[in-house]
Amino acid sequence: MGSRRPTSHERSSGRPWDASYQDGPAPWDTGRPQPAVVRTAAEGGFTGAVLDAGCGTGENALHIAAEGQRVLGFDIAATALETARAKAADRGIEAEFVTADAFELAGLDRTFDTVLDCGLFHTFDRDERMAYVSSLASVTEPGAVLYVLCFSDEGADLGPHPVSPEDLNDAFSPSVGWNIASVEPERIETRFHDHGAPAWWARVDRVRAADNAT
């Protein structure tokens, strides 16, 4: 991991993210886009320049790109990115995949109109979430839209790192430039849940931070 500090998930598991992709598909890598992403893409929810945060092997990013959007996917796992690039080439889909740290997104030196977070937010602890939300703000302007798909804390057969609606509200508050427009029950497909795991699908709008508003 070089000079990068391991995330809370990496510290608790004792493995870097890249290791999850080196022994076959990762638990969350189903080989297809998540249903919530497919539905939202069909509804025209992904517009302008799209950022896929923690893109993994690229299924969500490639689905959105195939719909005609400009998509950049980033991840810290080199093995996943290699797979994503190979998929894009094999399918003839134009999408960009780069290595980036979720806490240092200003280094991308660009901004995005829509951001997808599919399974990244819920892996962070509270302090990491604050840093991540700030990092997302560095690559978005007021008017941008963020979609978050995360494991829910409600229901049976919960996934790891479950998140409550209160957790989402605490992280994405108007005081730091975000407003939660909706939080709806959803399912996350995994390789170990026959019918998906309980999840939240949240739409979060980028707004001017309340403490800087005039």
PDB file of C-alpha atoms in Angstrom:
ATOM      1  CA  MET A   1       0.000   0.000   0.000  1.00  0.00           C
ATOM      2  CA  GLY A   2       3.057   2.248  -0.120  1.00  0.00           C
ATOM      3  CA  SER A   3       2.630   5.443   1.900  1.00  0.00           C
ATOM      4  CA  ARG A   4      -1.181   5.146   1.972  1.00  0.00           C
ATOM      5  CA  ARG A   5      -2.595   4.466   5.424  1.00  0.00           C
ATOM      6  CA  PRO A   6      -4.714   1.290   5.420  1.00  0.00           C
ATOM      7  CA  THR A   7      -8.431   1.908   5.743  1.00  0.00           C
ATOM      8  CA  SER A   8     -10.376   0.655   8.748  1.00  0.00           C
ATOM      9  CA  HIS A   9     -11.630  -2.287   6.667  1.00  0.00           C
ATOM     10  CA  GLU A  10      -8.088  -3.220   5.651  1.00  0.00           C
ATOM     11  CA  ARG A  11      -6.892  -2.979   9.245  1.00  0.00           C
ATOM     12  CA  SER A  12      -9.715  -5.154  10.574  1.00  0.00           C
ATOM     13  CA  SER A  13      -9.394  -7.766   7.812  1.00  0.00           C
ATOM     14  CA  GLY A  14      -5.589  -7.716   7.757  1.00  0.00           C
ATOM     15  CA  ARG A  15      -5.664  -7.636   3.937  1.00  0.00           C
ATOM     16  CA  PRO A  16      -5.292  -4.822   1.399  1.00  0.00           C
ATOM     17  CA  TRP A  17      -8.233  -4.250  -0.930  1.00  0.00           C
ATOM     18  CA  ASP A  18      -6.314  -5.653  -3.881  1.00  0.00           C
ATOM     19  CA  ALA A  19      -6.036  -9.060  -2.201  1.00  0.00           C
ATOM     20  CA  SER A  20      -9.805  -9.455  -2.497  1.00  0.00           C
ATOM     21  CA  TYR A  21      -9.429  -9.732  -6.288  1.00  0.00           C
ATOM     22  CA  GLN A  22      -6.401 -12.020  -6.456  1.00  0.00           C
ATOM     23  CA  ASP A  23      -8.026 -15.340  -5.544  1.00  0.00           C
ATOM     24  CA  GLY A  24     -11.058 -15.245  -7.821  1.00  0.00           C
ATOM     25  CA  PRO A  25     -14.053 -12.898  -7.763  1.00  0.00           C
ATOM     26  CA  ALA A  26     -14.504 -10.779  -4.664  1.00  0.00           C
ATOM     27  CA  PRO A  27     -17.695 -11.388  -2.615  1.00  0.00           C
ATOM     28  CA  TRP A  28     -19.297  -8.265  -4.086  1.00  0.00           C
ATOM     29  CA  ASP A  29     -18.199  -8.937  -7.674  1.00  0.00           C
ATOM     30  CA  THR A  30     -21.229 -10.598  -9.271  1.00  0.00           C
ATOM     31  CA  GLY A  31     -20.154  -9.988 -12.863  1.00  0.00           C
ATOM     32  CA  ARG A  32     -23.097  -7.684 -13.583  1.00  0.00           C
ATOM     33  CA  PRO A  33     -24.242  -4.179 -12.639  1.00  0.00           C
ATOM     34  CA  GLN A  34     -26.367  -3.690  -9.546  1.00  0.00           C
ATOM     35  CA  PRO A  35     -30.128  -3.543 -10.238  1.00  0.00           C
ATOM     36  CA  ALA A  36     -30.407  -0.080  -8.656  1.00  0.00           C
ATOM     37  CA  VAL A  37     -27.768   1.198 -11.059  1.00  0.00           C
ATOM     38  CA  VAL A  38     -29.499  -0.350 -14.075  1.00  0.00           C
ATOM     39  CA  ARG A  39     -32.835   1.141 -13.036  1.00  0.00           C
ATOM     40  CA  THR A  40     -31.421   4.601 -12.384  1.00  0.00           C
ATOM     41  CA  ALA A  41     -29.518   4.593 -15.672  1.00  0.00           C
ATOM     42  CA  ALA A  42     -32.741   3.705 -17.515  1.00  0.00           C
ATOM     43  CA  GLU A  43     -34.447   6.622 -15.787  1.00  0.00           C
ATOM     44  CA  GLY A  44     -31.747   9.039 -16.958  1.00  0.00           C
ATOM     45  CA  GLY A  45     -30.289   9.521 -13.491  1.00  0.00           C
ATOM     46  CA  PHE A  46     -26.652   9.524 -14.616  1.00  0.00           C
ATOM     47  CA  THR A  47     -25.895  12.707 -16.527  1.00  0.00           C
ATOM     48  CA  GLY A  48     -22.828  14.629 -17.640  1.00  0.00           C
ATOM     49  CA  ALA A  49     -19.426  13.445 -16.463  1.00  0.00           C
ATOM     50  CA  VAL A  50     -19.865  10.430 -14.157  1.00  0.00           C
ATOM     51  CA  LEU A  51     -17.502   9.247 -11.415  1.00  0.00           C
ATOM     52  CA  ASP A  52     -17.739   5.649 -10.173  1.00  0.00           C
ATOM     53  CA  ALA A  53     -16.158   5.656  -6.713  1.00  0.00           C
ATOM     54  CA  GLY A  54     -14.551   2.334  -5.809  1.00  0.00           C
ATOM     55  CA  CYS A  55     -15.451   0.901  -9.209  1.00  0.00           C
ATOM     56  CA  GLY A  56     -13.977  -2.576  -8.669  1.00  0.00           C
ATOM     57  CA  THR A  57     -13.953  -4.570 -11.900  1.00  0.00           C
ATOM     58  CA  GLY A  58     -16.127  -1.989 -13.603  1.00  0.00           C
ATOM     59  CA  GLU A  59     -19.559  -3.557 -14.176  1.00  0.00           C
ATOM     60  CA  ASN A  60     -21.507  -0.494 -13.009  1.00  0.00           C
ATOM     61  CA  ALA A  61     -19.237   1.959 -14.812  1.00  0.00           C
ATOM     62  CA  LEU A  62     -19.391  -0.036 -18.026  1.00  0.00           C
ATOM     63  CA  HIS A  63     -23.179  -0.223 -17.923  1.00  0.00           C
ATOM     64  CA  ILE A  64     -23.435   3.543 -17.513  1.00  0.00           C
ATOM     65  CA  ALA A  65     -20.846   4.152 -20.240  1.00  0.00           C
ATOM     66  CA  ALA A  66     -22.755   1.847 -22.588  1.00  0.00           C
ATOM     67  CA  GLU A  67     -25.725   4.171 -22.099  1.00  0.00           C
ATOM     68  CA  GLY A  68     -23.655   6.967 -23.625  1.00  0.00           C
ATOM     69  CA  GLN A  69     -22.228   8.718 -20.565  1.00  0.00           C
ATOM     70  CA  ARG A  70     -18.625   9.775 -19.995  1.00  0.00           C
ATOM     71  CA  VAL A  71     -17.462   7.639 -17.069  1.00  0.00           C
ATOM     72  CA  LEU A  72     -14.330   7.587 -14.945  1.00  0.00           C
ATOM     73  CA  GLY A  73     -14.016   4.737 -12.480  1.00  0.00           C
ATOM     74  CA  PHE A  74     -11.418   4.773  -9.742  1.00  0.00           C
ATOM     75  CA  ASP A  75     -10.252   2.185  -7.266  1.00  0.00           C
ATOM     76  CA  ILE A  76      -7.228   1.486  -5.111  1.00  0.00           C
ATOM     77  CA  ALA A  77      -7.087  -2.174  -6.209  1.00  0.00           C
ATOM     78  CA  ALA A  78      -4.806  -2.552  -9.227  1.00  0.00           C
ATOM     79  CA  THR A  79      -6.024  -6.071 -10.023  1.00  0.00           C
ATOM     80  CA  ALA A  80      -9.632  -4.891 -10.203  1.00  0.00           C
ATOM     81  CA  LEU A  81      -8.678  -2.014 -12.496  1.00  0.00           C
ATOM     82  CA  GLU A  82      -6.804  -4.335 -14.847  1.00  0.00           C
ATOM     83  CA  THR A  83      -9.938  -6.467 -15.123  1.00  0.00           C
ATOM     84  CA  ALA A  84     -12.135  -3.409 -15.707  1.00  0.00           C
ATOM     85  CA  ARG A  85      -9.904  -2.166 -18.527  1.00  0.00           C
ATOM     86  CA  ALA A  86      -9.890  -5.612 -20.140  1.00  0.00           C
ATOM     87  CA  LYS A  87     -13.699  -5.755 -19.986  1.00  0.00           C
ATOM     88  CA  ALA A  88     -13.969  -2.317 -21.598  1.00  0.00           C
ATOM     89  CA  ALA A  89     -11.665  -3.367 -24.421  1.00  0.00           C
ATOM     90  CA  ASP A  90     -13.436  -6.702 -24.963  1.00  0.00           C
ATOM     91  CA  ARG A  91     -16.866  -5.066 -25.065  1.00  0.00           C
ATOM     92  CA  GLY A  92     -15.815  -2.059 -27.123  1.00  0.00           C
ATOM     93  CA  ILE A  93     -17.025   0.355 -24.445  1.00  0.00           C
ATOM     94  CA  GLU A  94     -15.240   3.639 -23.866  1.00  0.00           C
ATOM     95  CA  ALA A  95     -14.651   4.152 -20.158  1.00  0.00           C
ATOM     96  CA  GLU A  96     -11.644   5.307 -18.150  1.00  0.00           C
ATOM     97  CA  PHE A  97     -10.302   3.477 -15.099  1.00  0.00           C
ATOM     98  CA  VAL A  98      -7.617   4.975 -12.852  1.00  0.00           C
ATOM     99  CA  THR A  99      -5.912   4.347  -9.548  1.00  0.00           C
ATOM    100  CA  ALA A 100      -6.953   6.898  -6.941  1.00  0.00           C
ATOM    101  CA  ASP A 101      -7.292   7.262  -3.187  1.00  0.00           C
ATOM    102  CA  ALA A 102     -10.874   7.990  -2.110  1.00  0.00           C
ATOM    103  CA  PHE A 103      -9.552  10.494   0.425  1.00  0.00           C
ATOM    104  CA  GLU A 104      -7.446  12.413  -2.115  1.00  0.00           C
ATOM    105  CA  LEU A 105      -9.768  12.906  -5.081  1.00  0.00           C
ATOM    106  CA  ALA A 106      -8.676  16.484  -5.699  1.00  0.00           C
ATOM    107  CA  GLY A 107      -5.677  14.870  -7.396  1.00  0.00           C
ATOM    108  CA  LEU A 108      -7.969  13.836 -10.270  1.00  0.00           C
ATOM    109  CA  ASP A 109      -8.000  17.539 -11.237  1.00  0.00           C
ATOM    110  CA  ARG A 110     -11.510  17.431 -12.677  1.00  0.00           C
ATOM    111  CA  THR A 111     -15.120  17.696 -11.574  1.00  0.00           C
ATOM    112  CA  PHE A 112     -18.141  15.448 -12.085  1.00  0.00           C
ATOM    113  CA  ASP A 113     -21.878  15.968 -12.521  1.00  0.00           C
ATOM    114  CA  THR A 114     -22.910  12.572 -11.143  1.00  0.00           C
ATOM    115  CA  VAL A 115     -21.127  10.280  -8.687  1.00  0.00           C
ATOM    116  CA  LEU A 116     -21.908   6.645  -7.958  1.00  0.00           C
ATOM    117  CA  ASP A 117     -20.794   5.046  -4.711  1.00  0.00           C
ATOM    118  CA  CYS A 118     -21.692   1.370  -4.836  1.00  0.00           C
ATOM    119  CA  GLY A 119     -20.419  -0.308  -1.692  1.00  0.00           C
ATOM    120  CA  LEU A 120     -17.589   2.061  -0.774  1.00  0.00           C
ATOM    121  CA  PHE A 121     -19.091   4.434   1.805  1.00  0.00           C
ATOM    122  CA  HIS A 122     -20.180   1.634   4.119  1.00  0.00           C
ATOM    123  CA  THR A 123     -16.614   0.290   4.426  1.00  0.00           C
ATOM    124  CA  PHE A 124     -15.389   3.441   6.168  1.00  0.00           C
ATOM    125  CA  ASP A 125     -15.507   4.266   9.861  1.00  0.00           C
ATOM    126  CA  ARG A 126     -16.893   7.599  11.079  1.00  0.00           C
ATOM    127  CA  ASP A 127     -13.664   9.601  10.746  1.00  0.00           C
ATOM    128  CA  GLU A 128     -12.981   8.141   7.308  1.00  0.00           C
ATOM    129  CA  ARG A 129     -16.485   9.041   6.183  1.00  0.00           C
ATOM    130  CA  MET A 130     -15.886  12.677   7.080  1.00  0.00           C
ATOM    131  CA  ALA A 131     -12.663  12.713   5.066  1.00  0.00           C
ATOM    132  CA  TYR A 132     -14.307  10.900   2.161  1.00  0.00           C
ATOM    133  CA  VAL A 133     -17.259  13.286   1.999  1.00  0.00           C
ATOM    134  CA  SER A 134     -14.845  16.218   1.953  1.00  0.00           C
ATOM    135  CA  SER A 135     -12.880  14.518  -0.814  1.00  0.00           C
ATOM    136  CA  LEU A 136     -16.060  14.056  -2.872  1.00  0.00           C
ATOM    137  CA  ALA A 137     -16.797  17.746  -2.435  1.00  0.00           C
ATOM    138  CA  SER A 138     -13.446  18.570  -4.034  1.00  0.00           C
ATOM    139  CA  VAL A 139     -14.542  16.991  -7.337  1.00  0.00           C
ATOM    140  CA  THR A 140     -18.160  18.170  -7.437  1.00  0.00           C
ATOM    141  CA  GLU A 141     -19.933  21.514  -7.626  1.00  0.00           C
ATOM    142  CA  PRO A 142     -23.357  22.544  -6.297  1.00  0.00           C
ATOM    143  CA  GLY A 143     -25.926  20.836  -8.503  1.00  0.00           C
ATOM    144  CA  ALA A 144     -24.051  17.554  -8.775  1.00  0.00           C
ATOM    145  CA  VAL A 145     -25.805  14.352  -7.698  1.00  0.00           C
ATOM    146  CA  LEU A 146     -24.373  11.457  -5.687  1.00  0.00           C
ATOM    147  CA  TYR A 147     -25.980   8.015  -5.503  1.00  0.00           C
ATOM    148  CA  VAL A 148     -24.983   5.780  -2.590  1.00  0.00           C
ATOM    149  CA  LEU A 149     -25.755   2.058  -2.454  1.00  0.00           C
ATOM    150  CA  CYS A 150     -24.792   0.703   0.965  1.00  0.00           C
ATOM    151  CA  PHE A 151     -25.635  -2.183   3.256  1.00  0.00           C
ATOM    152  CA  SER A 152     -28.629  -1.477   5.485  1.00  0.00           C
ATOM    153  CA  ASP A 153     -28.886  -1.982   9.228  1.00  0.00           C
ATOM    154  CA  GLU A 154     -32.490  -3.204   8.869  1.00  0.00           C
ATOM    155  CA  GLY A 155     -33.717  -6.655   7.876  1.00  0.00           C
ATOM    156  CA  ALA A 156     -32.430 -10.210   7.962  1.00  0.00           C
ATOM    157  CA  ASP A 157     -29.120 -11.613   6.689  1.00  0.00           C
ATOM    158  CA  LEU A 158     -27.359  -8.250   6.865  1.00  0.00           C
ATOM    159  CA  GLY A 159     -24.165  -7.545   4.978  1.00  0.00           C
ATOM    160  CA  PRO A 160     -20.941  -6.386   6.667  1.00  0.00           C
ATOM    161  CA  HIS A 161     -20.576  -2.753   7.722  1.00  0.00           C
ATOM    162  CA  PRO A 162     -24.337  -2.016   7.914  1.00  0.00           C
ATOM    163  CA  VAL A 163     -25.312   1.656   7.743  1.00  0.00           C
ATOM    164  CA  SER A 164     -28.300   3.433   9.268  1.00  0.00           C
ATOM    165  CA  PRO A 165     -30.177   6.372   7.733  1.00  0.00           C
ATOM    166  CA  GLU A 166     -28.795   8.422  10.605  1.00  0.00           C
ATOM    167  CA  ASP A 167     -25.259   7.524   9.520  1.00  0.00           C
ATOM    168  CA  LEU A 168     -26.027   8.864   6.057  1.00  0.00           C
ATOM    169  CA  ASN A 169     -27.552  12.043   7.472  1.00  0.00           C
ATOM    170  CA  ASP A 170     -24.570  12.613   9.746  1.00  0.00           C
ATOM    171  CA  ALA A 171     -22.099  12.266   6.885  1.00  0.00           C
ATOM    172  CA  PHE A 172     -23.997  14.156   4.181  1.00  0.00           C
ATOM    173  CA  SER A 173     -25.268  17.225   5.995  1.00  0.00           C
ATOM    174  CA  PRO A 174     -25.970  20.694   4.564  1.00  0.00           C
ATOM    175  CA  SER A 175     -23.240  22.096   6.804  1.00  0.00           C
ATOM    176  CA  VAL A 176     -20.626  20.315   4.664  1.00  0.00           C
ATOM    177  CA  GLY A 177     -22.326  20.913   1.327  1.00  0.00           C
ATOM    178  CA  TRP A 178     -24.749  18.015   0.848  1.00  0.00           C
ATOM    179  CA  ASN A 179     -28.463  17.390   1.145  1.00  0.00           C
ATOM    180  CA  ILE A 180     -30.045  13.937   1.223  1.00  0.00           C
ATOM    181  CA  ALA A 181     -32.950  13.995  -1.215  1.00  0.00           C
ATOM    182  CA  SER A 182     -34.104  10.411  -0.622  1.00  0.00           C
ATOM    183  CA  VAL A 183     -33.168   7.157   1.098  1.00  0.00           C
ATOM    184  CA  GLU A 184     -35.025   4.080  -0.135  1.00  0.00           C
ATOM    185  CA  PRO A 185     -34.830   0.366   0.761  1.00  0.00           C
ATOM    186  CA  GLU A 186     -32.926  -1.614  -1.869  1.00  0.00           C
ATOM    187  CA  ARG A 187     -30.980  -4.856  -2.270  1.00  0.00           C
ATOM    188  CA  ILE A 188     -27.276  -5.317  -2.986  1.00  0.00           C
ATOM    189  CA  GLU A 189     -26.504  -8.404  -5.016  1.00  0.00           C
ATOM    190  CA  THR A 190     -23.501 -10.360  -3.748  1.00  0.00           C
ATOM    191  CA  ARG A 191     -22.025 -13.783  -4.447  1.00  0.00           C
ATOM    192  CA  PHE A 192     -23.297 -15.018  -1.073  1.00  0.00           C
ATOM    193  CA  HIS A 193     -26.881 -13.706  -0.921  1.00  0.00           C
ATOM    194  CA  ASP A 194     -29.438 -15.557  -3.038  1.00  0.00           C
ATOM    195  CA  HIS A 195     -31.767 -12.580  -3.173  1.00  0.00           C
ATOM    196  CA  GLY A 196     -29.403  -9.772  -2.303  1.00  0.00           C
ATOM    197  CA  ALA A 197     -28.595  -8.186   1.034  1.00  0.00           C
ATOM    198  CA  PRO A 198     -30.682  -5.404   2.612  1.00  0.00           C
ATOM    199  CA  ALA A 199     -29.439  -2.027   1.438  1.00  0.00           C
ATOM    200  CA  TRP A 200     -30.173   1.662   1.176  1.00  0.00           C
ATOM    201  CA  TRP A 201     -30.241   3.541  -2.122  1.00  0.00           C
ATOM    202  CA  ALA A 202     -29.703   7.211  -1.364  1.00  0.00           C
ATOM    203  CA  ARG A 203     -29.736  10.224  -3.635  1.00  0.00           C
ATOM    204  CA  VAL A 204     -27.606  13.029  -2.241  1.00  0.00           C
ATOM    205  CA  ASP A 205     -27.510  16.487  -3.824  1.00  0.00           C
ATOM    206  CA  ARG A 206     -24.419  18.670  -3.735  1.00  0.00           C
ATOM    207  CA  VAL A 207     -25.331  22.096  -2.355  1.00  0.00           C
ATOM    208  CA  ARG A 208     -23.481  25.144  -1.137  1.00  0.00           C
ATOM    209  CA  ALA A 209     -22.216  24.463   2.366  1.00  0.00           C
ATOM    210  CA  ALA A 210     -24.577  26.045   4.907  1.00  0.00           C
ATOM    211  CA  ASP A 211     -21.765  27.609   6.930  1.00  0.00           C
ATOM    212  CA  ASN A 212     -20.476  29.369   3.777  1.00  0.00           C
ATOM    213  CA  ALA A 213     -23.825  30.376   2.316  1.00  0.00           C
ATOM    214  CA  THR A 214     -24.492  34.055   1.789  1.00  0.00           C
TER     215      THR A 214
END
